Short mmCIF file of C-alpha atoms and ligand atoms in Angstrom, two decimals:
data_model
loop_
_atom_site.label_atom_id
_atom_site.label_comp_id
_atom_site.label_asym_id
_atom_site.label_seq_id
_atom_site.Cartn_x
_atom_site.Cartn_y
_atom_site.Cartn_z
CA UNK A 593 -18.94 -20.58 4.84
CA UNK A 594 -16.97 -17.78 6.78
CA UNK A 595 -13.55 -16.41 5.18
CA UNK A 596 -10.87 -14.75 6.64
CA UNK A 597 -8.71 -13.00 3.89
CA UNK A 598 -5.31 -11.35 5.97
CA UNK A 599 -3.28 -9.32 3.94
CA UNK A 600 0.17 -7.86 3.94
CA UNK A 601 2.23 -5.70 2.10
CA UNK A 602 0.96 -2.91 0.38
CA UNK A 603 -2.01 -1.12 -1.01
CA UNK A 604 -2.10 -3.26 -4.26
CA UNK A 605 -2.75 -6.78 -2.52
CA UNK A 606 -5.07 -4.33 0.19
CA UNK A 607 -6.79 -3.82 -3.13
CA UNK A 608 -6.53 -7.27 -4.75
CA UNK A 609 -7.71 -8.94 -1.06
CA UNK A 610 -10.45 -6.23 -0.95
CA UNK A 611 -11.47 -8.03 -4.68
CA UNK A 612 -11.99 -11.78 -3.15
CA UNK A 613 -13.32 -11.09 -0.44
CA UNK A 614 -16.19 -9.13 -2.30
CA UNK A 615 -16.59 -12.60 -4.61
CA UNK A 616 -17.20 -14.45 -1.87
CA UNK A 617 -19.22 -12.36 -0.25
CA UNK A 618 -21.26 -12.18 -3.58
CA UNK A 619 -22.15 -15.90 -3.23
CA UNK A 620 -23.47 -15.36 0.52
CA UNK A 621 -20.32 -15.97 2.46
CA UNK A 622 -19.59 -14.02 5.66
CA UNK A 623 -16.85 -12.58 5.54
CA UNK A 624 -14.63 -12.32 8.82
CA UNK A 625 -11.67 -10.32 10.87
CA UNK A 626 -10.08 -12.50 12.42
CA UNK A 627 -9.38 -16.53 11.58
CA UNK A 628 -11.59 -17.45 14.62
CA UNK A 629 -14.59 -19.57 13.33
CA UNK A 630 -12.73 -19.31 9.47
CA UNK A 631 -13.71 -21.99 7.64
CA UNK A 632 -10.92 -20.83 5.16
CA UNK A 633 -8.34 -18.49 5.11
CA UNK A 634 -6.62 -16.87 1.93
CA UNK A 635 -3.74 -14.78 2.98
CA UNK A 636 -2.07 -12.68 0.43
CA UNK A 637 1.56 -12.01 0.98
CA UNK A 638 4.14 -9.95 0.16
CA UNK A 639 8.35 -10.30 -0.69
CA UNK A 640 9.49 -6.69 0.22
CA UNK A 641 11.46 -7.84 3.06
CA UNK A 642 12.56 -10.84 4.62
CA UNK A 643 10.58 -10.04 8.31
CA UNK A 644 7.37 -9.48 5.79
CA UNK A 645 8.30 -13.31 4.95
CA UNK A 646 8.45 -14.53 8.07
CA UNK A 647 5.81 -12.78 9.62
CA UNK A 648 3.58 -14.61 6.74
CA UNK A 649 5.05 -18.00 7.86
CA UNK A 650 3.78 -17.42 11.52
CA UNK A 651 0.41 -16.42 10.55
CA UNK A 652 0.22 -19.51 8.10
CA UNK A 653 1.45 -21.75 10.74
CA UNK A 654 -1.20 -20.66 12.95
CA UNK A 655 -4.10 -20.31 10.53
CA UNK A 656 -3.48 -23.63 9.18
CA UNK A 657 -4.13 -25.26 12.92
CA UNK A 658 -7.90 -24.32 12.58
CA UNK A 659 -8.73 -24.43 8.84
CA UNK A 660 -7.11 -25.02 5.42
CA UNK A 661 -5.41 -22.00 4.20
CA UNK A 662 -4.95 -20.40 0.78
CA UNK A 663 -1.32 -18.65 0.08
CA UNK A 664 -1.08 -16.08 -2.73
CA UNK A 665 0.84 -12.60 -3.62
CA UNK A 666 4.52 -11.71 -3.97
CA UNK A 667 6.43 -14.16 -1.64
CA UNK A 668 3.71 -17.07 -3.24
CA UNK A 669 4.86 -16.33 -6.65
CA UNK A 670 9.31 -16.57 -5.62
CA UNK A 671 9.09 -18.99 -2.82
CA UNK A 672 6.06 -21.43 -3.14
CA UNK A 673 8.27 -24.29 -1.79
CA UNK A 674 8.70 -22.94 1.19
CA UNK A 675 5.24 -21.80 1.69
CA UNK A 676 4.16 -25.62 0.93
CA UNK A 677 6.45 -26.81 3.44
CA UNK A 678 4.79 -25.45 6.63
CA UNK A 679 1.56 -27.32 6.83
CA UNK A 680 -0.44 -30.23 4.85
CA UNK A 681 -3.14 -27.55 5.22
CA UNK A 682 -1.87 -25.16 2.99
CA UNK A 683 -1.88 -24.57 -0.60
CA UNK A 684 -0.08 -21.75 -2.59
CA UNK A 685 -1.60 -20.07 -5.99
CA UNK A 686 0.59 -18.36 -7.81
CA UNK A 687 0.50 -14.25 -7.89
CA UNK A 688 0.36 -14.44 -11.66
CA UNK A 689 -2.77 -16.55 -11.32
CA UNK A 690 -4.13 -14.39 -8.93
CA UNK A 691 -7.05 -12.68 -10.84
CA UNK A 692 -8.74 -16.43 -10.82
CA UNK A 693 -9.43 -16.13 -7.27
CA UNK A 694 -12.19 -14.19 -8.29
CA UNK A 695 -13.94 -16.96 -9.19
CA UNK A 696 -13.04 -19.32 -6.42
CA UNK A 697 -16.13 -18.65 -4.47
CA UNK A 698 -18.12 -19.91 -7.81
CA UNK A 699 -16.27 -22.91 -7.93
CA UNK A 700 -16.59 -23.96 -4.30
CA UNK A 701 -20.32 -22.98 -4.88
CA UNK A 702 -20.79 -25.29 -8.01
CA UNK A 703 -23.52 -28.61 -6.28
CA UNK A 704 -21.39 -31.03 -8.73
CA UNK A 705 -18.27 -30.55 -6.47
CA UNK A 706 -18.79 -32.90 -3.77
CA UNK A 707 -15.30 -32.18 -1.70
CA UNK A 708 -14.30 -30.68 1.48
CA UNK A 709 -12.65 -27.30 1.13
CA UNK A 710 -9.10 -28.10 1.21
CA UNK A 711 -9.73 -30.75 -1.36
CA UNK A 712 -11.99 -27.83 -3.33
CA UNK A 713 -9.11 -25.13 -3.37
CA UNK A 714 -6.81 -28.06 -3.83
CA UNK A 715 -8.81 -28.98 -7.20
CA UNK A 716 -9.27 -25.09 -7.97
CA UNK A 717 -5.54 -25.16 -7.93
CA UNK A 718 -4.66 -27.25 -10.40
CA UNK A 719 -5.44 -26.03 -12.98
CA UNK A 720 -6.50 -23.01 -14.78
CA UNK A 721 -9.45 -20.94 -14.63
CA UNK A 722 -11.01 -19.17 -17.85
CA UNK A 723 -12.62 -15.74 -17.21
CA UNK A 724 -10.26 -14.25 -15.09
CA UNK A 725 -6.64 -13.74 -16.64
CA UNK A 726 -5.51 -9.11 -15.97
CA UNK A 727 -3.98 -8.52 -12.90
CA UNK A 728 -7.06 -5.50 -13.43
CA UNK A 729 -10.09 -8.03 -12.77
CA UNK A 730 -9.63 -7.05 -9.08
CA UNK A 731 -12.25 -4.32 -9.40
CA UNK A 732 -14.02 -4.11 -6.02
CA UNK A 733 -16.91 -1.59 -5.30
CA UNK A 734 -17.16 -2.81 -1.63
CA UNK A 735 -14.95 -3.07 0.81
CA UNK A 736 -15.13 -5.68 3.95
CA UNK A 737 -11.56 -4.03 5.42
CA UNK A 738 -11.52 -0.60 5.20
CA UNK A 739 -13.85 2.63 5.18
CA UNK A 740 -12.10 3.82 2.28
CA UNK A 741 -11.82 2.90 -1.49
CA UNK A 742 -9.18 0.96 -3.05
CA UNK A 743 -8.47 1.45 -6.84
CA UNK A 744 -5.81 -0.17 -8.89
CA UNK A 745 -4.82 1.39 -11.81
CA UNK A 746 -0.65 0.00 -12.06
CA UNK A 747 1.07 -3.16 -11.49
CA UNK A 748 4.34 -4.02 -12.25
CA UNK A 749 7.31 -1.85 -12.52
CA UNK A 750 10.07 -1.33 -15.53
CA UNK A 751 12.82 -0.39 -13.07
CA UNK A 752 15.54 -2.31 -11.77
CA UNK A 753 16.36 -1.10 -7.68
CA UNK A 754 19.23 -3.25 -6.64
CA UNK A 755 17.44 -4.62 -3.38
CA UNK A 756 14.50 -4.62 -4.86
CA UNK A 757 12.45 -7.81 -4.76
CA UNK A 758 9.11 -6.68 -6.02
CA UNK A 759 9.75 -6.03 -9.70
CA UNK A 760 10.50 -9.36 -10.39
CA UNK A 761 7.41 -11.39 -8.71
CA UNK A 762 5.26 -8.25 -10.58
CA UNK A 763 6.92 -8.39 -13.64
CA UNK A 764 7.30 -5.28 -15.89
CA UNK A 765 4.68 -2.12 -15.54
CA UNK A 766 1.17 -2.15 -16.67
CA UNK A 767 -1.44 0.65 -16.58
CA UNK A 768 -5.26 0.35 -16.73
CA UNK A 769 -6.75 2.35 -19.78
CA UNK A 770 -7.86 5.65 -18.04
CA UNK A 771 -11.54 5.59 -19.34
CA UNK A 772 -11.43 1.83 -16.93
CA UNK A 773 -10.34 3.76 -14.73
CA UNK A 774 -12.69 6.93 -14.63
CA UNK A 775 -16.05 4.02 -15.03
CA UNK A 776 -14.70 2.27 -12.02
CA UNK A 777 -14.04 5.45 -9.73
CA UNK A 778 -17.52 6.64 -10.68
CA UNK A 779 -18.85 3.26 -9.49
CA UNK A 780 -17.07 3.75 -6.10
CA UNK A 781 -18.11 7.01 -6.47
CA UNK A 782 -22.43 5.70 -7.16
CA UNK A 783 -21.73 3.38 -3.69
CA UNK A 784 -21.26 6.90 -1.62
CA UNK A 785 -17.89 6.18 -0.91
CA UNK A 786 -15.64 9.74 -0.22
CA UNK A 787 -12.27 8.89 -0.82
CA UNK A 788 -10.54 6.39 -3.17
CA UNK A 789 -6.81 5.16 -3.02
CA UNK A 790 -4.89 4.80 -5.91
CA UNK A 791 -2.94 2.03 -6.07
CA UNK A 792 0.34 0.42 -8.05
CA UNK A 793 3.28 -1.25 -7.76
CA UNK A 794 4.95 1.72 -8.71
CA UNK A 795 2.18 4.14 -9.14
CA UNK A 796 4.13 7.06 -10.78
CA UNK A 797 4.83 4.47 -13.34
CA UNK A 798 1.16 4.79 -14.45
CA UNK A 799 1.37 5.26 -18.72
CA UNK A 800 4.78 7.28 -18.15
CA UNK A 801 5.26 7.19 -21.48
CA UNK A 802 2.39 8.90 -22.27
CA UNK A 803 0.51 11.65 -20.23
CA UNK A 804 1.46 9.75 -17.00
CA UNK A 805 -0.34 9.85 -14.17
CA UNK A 806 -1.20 13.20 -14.29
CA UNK A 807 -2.88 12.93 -17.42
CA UNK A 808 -4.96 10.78 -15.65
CA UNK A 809 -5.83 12.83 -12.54
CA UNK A 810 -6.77 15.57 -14.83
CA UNK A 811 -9.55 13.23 -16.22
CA UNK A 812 -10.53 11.71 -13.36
CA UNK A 813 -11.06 14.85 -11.49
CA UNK A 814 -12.85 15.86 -14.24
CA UNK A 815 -14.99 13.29 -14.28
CA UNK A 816 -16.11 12.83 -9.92
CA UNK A 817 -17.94 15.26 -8.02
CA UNK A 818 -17.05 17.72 -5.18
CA UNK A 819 -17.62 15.18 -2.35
CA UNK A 820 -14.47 12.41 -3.54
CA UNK A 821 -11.07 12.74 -2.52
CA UNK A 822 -8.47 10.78 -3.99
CA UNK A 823 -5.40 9.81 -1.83
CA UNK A 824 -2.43 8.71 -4.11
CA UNK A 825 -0.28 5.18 -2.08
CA UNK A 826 2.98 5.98 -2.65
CA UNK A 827 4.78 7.96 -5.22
CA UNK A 828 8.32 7.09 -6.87
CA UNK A 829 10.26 9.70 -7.07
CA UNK A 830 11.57 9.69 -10.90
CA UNK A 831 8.28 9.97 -12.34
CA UNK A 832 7.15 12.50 -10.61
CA UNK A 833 6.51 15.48 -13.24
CA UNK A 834 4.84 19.63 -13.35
CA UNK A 835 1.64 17.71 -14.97
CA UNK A 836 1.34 15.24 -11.69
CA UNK A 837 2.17 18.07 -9.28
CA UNK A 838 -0.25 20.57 -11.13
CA UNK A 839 -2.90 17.91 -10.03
CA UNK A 840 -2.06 17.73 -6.31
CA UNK A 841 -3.34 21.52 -6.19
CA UNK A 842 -7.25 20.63 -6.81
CA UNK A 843 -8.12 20.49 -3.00
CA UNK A 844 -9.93 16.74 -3.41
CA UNK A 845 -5.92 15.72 -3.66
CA UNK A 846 -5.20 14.75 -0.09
CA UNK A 847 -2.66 16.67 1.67
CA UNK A 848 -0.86 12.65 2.01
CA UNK A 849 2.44 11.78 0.56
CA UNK A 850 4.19 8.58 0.88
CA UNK A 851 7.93 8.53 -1.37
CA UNK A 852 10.07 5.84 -0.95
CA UNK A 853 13.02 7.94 -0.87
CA UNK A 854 15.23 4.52 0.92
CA UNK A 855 18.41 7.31 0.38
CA UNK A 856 18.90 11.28 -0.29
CA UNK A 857 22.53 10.42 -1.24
CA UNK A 858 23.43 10.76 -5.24
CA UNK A 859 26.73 8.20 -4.54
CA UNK A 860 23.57 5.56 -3.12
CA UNK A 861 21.38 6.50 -5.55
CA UNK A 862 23.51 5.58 -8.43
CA UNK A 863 23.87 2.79 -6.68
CA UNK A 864 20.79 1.17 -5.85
CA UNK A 865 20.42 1.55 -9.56
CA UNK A 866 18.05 4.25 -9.67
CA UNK A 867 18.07 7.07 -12.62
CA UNK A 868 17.57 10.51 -10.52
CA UNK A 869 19.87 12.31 -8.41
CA UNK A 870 18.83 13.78 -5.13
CA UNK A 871 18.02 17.53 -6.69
CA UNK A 872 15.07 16.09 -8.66
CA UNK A 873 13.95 14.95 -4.77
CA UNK A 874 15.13 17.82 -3.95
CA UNK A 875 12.56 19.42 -6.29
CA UNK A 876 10.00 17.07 -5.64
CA UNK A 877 9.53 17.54 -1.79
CA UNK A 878 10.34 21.24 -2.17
CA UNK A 879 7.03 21.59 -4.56
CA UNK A 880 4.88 19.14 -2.73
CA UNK A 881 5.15 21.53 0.68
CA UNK A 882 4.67 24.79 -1.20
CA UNK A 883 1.30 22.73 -3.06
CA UNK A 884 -0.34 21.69 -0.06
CA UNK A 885 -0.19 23.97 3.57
CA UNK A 886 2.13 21.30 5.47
CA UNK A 887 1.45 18.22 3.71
CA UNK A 888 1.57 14.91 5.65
CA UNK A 889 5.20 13.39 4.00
CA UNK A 890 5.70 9.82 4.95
CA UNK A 891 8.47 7.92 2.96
CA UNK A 892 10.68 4.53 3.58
CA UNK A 893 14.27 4.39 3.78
CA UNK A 894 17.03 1.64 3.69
CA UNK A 895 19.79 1.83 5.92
CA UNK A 896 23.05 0.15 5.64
CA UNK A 897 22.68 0.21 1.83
CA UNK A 898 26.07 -0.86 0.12
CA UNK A 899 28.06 2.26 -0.71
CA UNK A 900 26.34 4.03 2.37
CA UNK A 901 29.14 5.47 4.11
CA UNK A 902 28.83 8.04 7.07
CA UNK A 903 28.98 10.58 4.76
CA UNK A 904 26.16 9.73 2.44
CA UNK A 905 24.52 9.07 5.85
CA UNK A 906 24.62 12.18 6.84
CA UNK A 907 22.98 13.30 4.18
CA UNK A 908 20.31 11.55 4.02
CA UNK A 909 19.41 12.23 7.70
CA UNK A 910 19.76 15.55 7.18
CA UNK A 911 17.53 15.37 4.21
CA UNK A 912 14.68 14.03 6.01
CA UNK A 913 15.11 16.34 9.18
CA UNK A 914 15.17 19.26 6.41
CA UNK A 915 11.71 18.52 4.93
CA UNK A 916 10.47 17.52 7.87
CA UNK A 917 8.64 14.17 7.38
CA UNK A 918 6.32 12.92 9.78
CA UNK A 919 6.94 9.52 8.98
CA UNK A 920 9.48 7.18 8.22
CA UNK A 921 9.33 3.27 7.85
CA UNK A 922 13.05 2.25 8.51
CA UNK A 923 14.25 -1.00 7.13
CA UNK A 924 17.98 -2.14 7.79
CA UNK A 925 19.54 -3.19 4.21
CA UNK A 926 19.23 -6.98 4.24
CA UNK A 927 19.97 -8.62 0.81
CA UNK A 928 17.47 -10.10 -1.46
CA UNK A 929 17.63 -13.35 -3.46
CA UNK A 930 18.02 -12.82 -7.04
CA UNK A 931 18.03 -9.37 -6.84
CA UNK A 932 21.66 -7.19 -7.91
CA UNK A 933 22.64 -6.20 -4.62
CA UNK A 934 22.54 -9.67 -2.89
CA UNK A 935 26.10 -10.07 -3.12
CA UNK A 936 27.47 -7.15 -3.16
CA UNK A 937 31.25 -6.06 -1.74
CA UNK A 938 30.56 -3.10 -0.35
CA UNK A 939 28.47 -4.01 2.58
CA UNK A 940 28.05 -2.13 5.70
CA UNK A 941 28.45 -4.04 8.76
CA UNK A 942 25.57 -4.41 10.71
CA UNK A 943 26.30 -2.82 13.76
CA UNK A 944 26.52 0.38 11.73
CA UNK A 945 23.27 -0.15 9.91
CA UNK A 946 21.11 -0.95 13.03
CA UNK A 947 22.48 2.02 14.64
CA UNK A 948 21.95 4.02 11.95
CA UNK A 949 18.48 2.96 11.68
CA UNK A 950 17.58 3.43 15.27
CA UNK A 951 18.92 7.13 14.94
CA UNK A 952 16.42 7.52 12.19
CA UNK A 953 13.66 5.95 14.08
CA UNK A 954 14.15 8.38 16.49
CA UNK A 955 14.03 11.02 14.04
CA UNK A 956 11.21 9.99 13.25
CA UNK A 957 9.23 9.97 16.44
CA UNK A 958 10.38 13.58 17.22
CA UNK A 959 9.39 15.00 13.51
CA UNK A 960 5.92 13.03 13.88
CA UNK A 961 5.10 14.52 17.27
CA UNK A 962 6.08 18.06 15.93
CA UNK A 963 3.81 17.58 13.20
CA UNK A 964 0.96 16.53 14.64
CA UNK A 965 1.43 19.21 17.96
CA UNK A 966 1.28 22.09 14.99
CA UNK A 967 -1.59 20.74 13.37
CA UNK A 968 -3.77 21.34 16.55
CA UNK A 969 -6.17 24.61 16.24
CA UNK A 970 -6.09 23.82 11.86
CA UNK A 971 -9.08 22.45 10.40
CA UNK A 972 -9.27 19.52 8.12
CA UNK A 973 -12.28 16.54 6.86
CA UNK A 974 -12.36 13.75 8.38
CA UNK A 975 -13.66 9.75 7.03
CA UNK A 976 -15.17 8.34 9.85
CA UNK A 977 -13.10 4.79 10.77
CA UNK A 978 -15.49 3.24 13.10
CA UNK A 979 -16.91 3.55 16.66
CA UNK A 980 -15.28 2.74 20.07
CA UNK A 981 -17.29 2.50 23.41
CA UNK A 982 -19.75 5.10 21.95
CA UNK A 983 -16.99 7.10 20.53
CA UNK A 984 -16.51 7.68 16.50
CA UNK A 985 -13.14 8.00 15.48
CA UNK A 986 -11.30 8.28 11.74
CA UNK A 987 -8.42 9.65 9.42
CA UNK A 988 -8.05 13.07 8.56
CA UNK A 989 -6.55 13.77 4.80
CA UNK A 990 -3.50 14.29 6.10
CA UNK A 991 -3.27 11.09 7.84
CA UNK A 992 -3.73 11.83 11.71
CA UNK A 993 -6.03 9.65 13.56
CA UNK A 994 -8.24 11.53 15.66
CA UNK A 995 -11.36 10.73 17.96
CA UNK A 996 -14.46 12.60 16.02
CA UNK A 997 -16.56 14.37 18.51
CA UNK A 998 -19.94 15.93 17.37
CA UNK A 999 -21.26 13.86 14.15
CA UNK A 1000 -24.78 13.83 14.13
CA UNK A 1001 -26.85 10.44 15.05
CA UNK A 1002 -27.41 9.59 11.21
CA UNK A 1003 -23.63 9.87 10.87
CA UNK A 1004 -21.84 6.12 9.56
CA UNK A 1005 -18.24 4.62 8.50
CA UNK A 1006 -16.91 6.29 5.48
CA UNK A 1007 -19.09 9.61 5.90
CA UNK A 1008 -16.62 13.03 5.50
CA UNK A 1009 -17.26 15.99 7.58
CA UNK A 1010 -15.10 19.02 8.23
CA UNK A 1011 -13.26 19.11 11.29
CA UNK A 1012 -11.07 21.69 13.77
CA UNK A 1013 -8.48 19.50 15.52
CA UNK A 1014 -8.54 20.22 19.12
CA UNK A 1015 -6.09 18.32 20.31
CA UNK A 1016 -3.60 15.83 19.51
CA UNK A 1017 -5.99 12.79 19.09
CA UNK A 1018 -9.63 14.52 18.76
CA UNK A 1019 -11.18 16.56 15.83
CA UNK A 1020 -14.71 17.91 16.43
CA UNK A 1021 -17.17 18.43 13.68
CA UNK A 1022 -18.13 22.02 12.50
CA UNK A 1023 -21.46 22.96 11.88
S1 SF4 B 1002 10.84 1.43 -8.40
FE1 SF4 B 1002 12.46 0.11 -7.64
S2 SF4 B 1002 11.83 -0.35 -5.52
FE2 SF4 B 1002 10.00 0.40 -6.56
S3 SF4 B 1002 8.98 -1.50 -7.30
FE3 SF4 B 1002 10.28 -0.70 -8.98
S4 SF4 B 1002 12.21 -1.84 -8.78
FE4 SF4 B 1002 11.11 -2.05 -6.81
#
């Protein structure tokens, strides 16, 4: 049978998608990239925003033309009646039953099931599967998607953002016991992978009330060799603490980091229901450029949040300018069901948010093309992506994608080699 498995949202259902697809390909499916020729299609969705929703109806709508189609994840678990609604060739399983997936491709394979696959993952459905019940069974040591390793080691989160949709389909945090997670980077580690992803829901959230998760970067770079790095998905800010950022130093930290700042202003802040104010970012992004020599600093940010007036604007604009981040993912405030900001008073209209969204956007393009311009002439390593036309290309640690010129023949996806970036878009190897 071939299986498509399309995923959106973030690392953890890259992870979690990463995890089926490896069952099935266990039990001698192929495993596809596109839904041409898919026999079945499991897509794994996500709640964070209401275009993330609809761009997960489209791609239902369409998958479901050509073969029966599997819905799980975040916008599965708040929404299934909607998800049900778009096609008689679509069936939803819930995100809290999502760890029995992994033994879908068992079930489907069992010779006293004599039904055709809709009517299999329509059976499988139904009702529950033994075996499979942590949101941690989604272990995978191989991955059909990416030339990097996914490892999840959080879900959940204890917090309460105001717009926030997440924490509720997750329900609250949850950390994998660090000796789990040291047995399972060493496997990635045995499969000659070079860099592994940590993933969460809230990763900073990782056993915060105990060591946290730099307690657990201490072990686990203990524990690898010279040859991983570990990139971390995205970092929280209130977590963030002197043992995490002590970790960041060991060089296998990648130079990558990704904080969902959504506001720098203390009156939004408070707000949005969050329990910093903006000196602890302050702090945070201040440390995190004097650790690493001009870190890559990504982060996502909410305009038009209620209480956002042109002031508080301001200063979250010039925030970001400040610290110079290379990247920002801009999302206009739009209201979540359920969540404690849906109806709230103090809305900005959304003239004002879209504008001030586009000005940020276009922040953003001019900080990202200054970073990457001063990066030229630096060196860096390099995981090789793939190969176009003859031509390798891959990721640097600090997140620029570059054409890889000079690998030797023997060279294949996922190998690391030190780099000097020679231009904008090309890296070639050093001797
Ligand atoms: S920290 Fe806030 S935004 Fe992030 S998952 Fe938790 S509740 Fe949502």
């Amino acid at each position: 049978m071939n299986v498509f498995v399309y995923t959106l949202g973030c690392r953890v259902n890259q992870c979690e998608s990463e995890a089926i697809a490896q069952s099935f390909a266990e039990h001698g499916h192929t495993i596809l990239d596109s839904h041409d020729n898919a026999d079945l299609v499991i897509v794994n969705t996500c709640t964070v925003t209401s275009k993330a929703e609809q761009k997960a109806r489209r791609e239902i709508r369409l998958f479901a033309k050509t073969a029966p189609v599997l819905v799980t994840g975040c916008y599965a678990q708040v929404n299934p009646k909607e998800i049900e609604g778009l096609s008689d060739n679509v069936v939803v399983f819930p995100l809290m039953r999502k760890p029995e997936l992994l033994g879908l491709a068992g079930f489907m394979g069992d010779s006293s099931q004599d039904l055709d696959i809709l009517e299999s993952i329509t059976e499988f459905a139904k009702e529950r599967h033994r075996g499979y019940g942590s949101l941690f069974d989604f272990a995978p040591s191989e991955f059909s998607y990416h030339s990097r390793s996914y490892l999840k080691i959080q879900d959940g989160c204890d917090n309460n953002c105001g717009f926030c949709r997440v924490h509720i389909a997750r329900g609250p945090s949850d950390s994998l016991d660090s000796d789990i997670v040291v047995k399972r980077a060493l496997d990635i580690q045995e499969k000659g992978y070079h860099e592994i992803v940590l993933t969460g829901v809230n990763l900073t959230m990782y056993d915060h009330r105990g060591r946290g998760l730099g307690g657990l970067l201490e072990k686990l770079l203990k524990a690898v060799g010279p040859d991983m790095r570990f990139r971390l998905s995205s970092l929280e800010p209130d977590h963030i603490d002197d043992l995490l950022l002590e970790q960041l130093k060991d060089p296998r930290m990648q130079p990558y980091f990704h904080i969902p700042v959504q506001s720098a202003a203390d009156k939004v802040i408070k707000r949005i229901n969050r329990t910093y104010d903006s000196s602890h970012l302050e702090y945070v992004i201040t440390r995190l450029r004097q650790i690493k020599d001009d870190p890559f600093l990504a982060c996502d940010i909410i305009t038009g949040l209620p209480g956002e007036g042109d002031e508080e604007f301001e200063i979250t604009r010039s925030f970001l300018e400040r610290h110079g981040f290379a990247l920002m993912h801009v999302f206009p405030f739009s209201p979540r069901p359920d969540t404690a900001l849906e109806n709230a008073r103090d809305r900005v209209p959304e003239n004002i948010r879209d504008e001030r969204a586009l000005i940020l956007r276009n922040l953003s393009a001019e900080l990202n093309k200054a970073y990457v311009a001063r990066q030229v002439g630096k060196t860096a390593e390099v995981i090789l992506e793939g190969r176009r036309m003859g031509k390798w290309h891959g990721i640097t640690g600090n997140y620029l994608k570059v054409d890889v010129t000079g690998a030797p023949d023997t060279a294949s996806v996922g190998d690391l080699f030190k780099v000097v970036i020679v231009s904008e878009n090309r890296a070639e190897v050093m001797e």
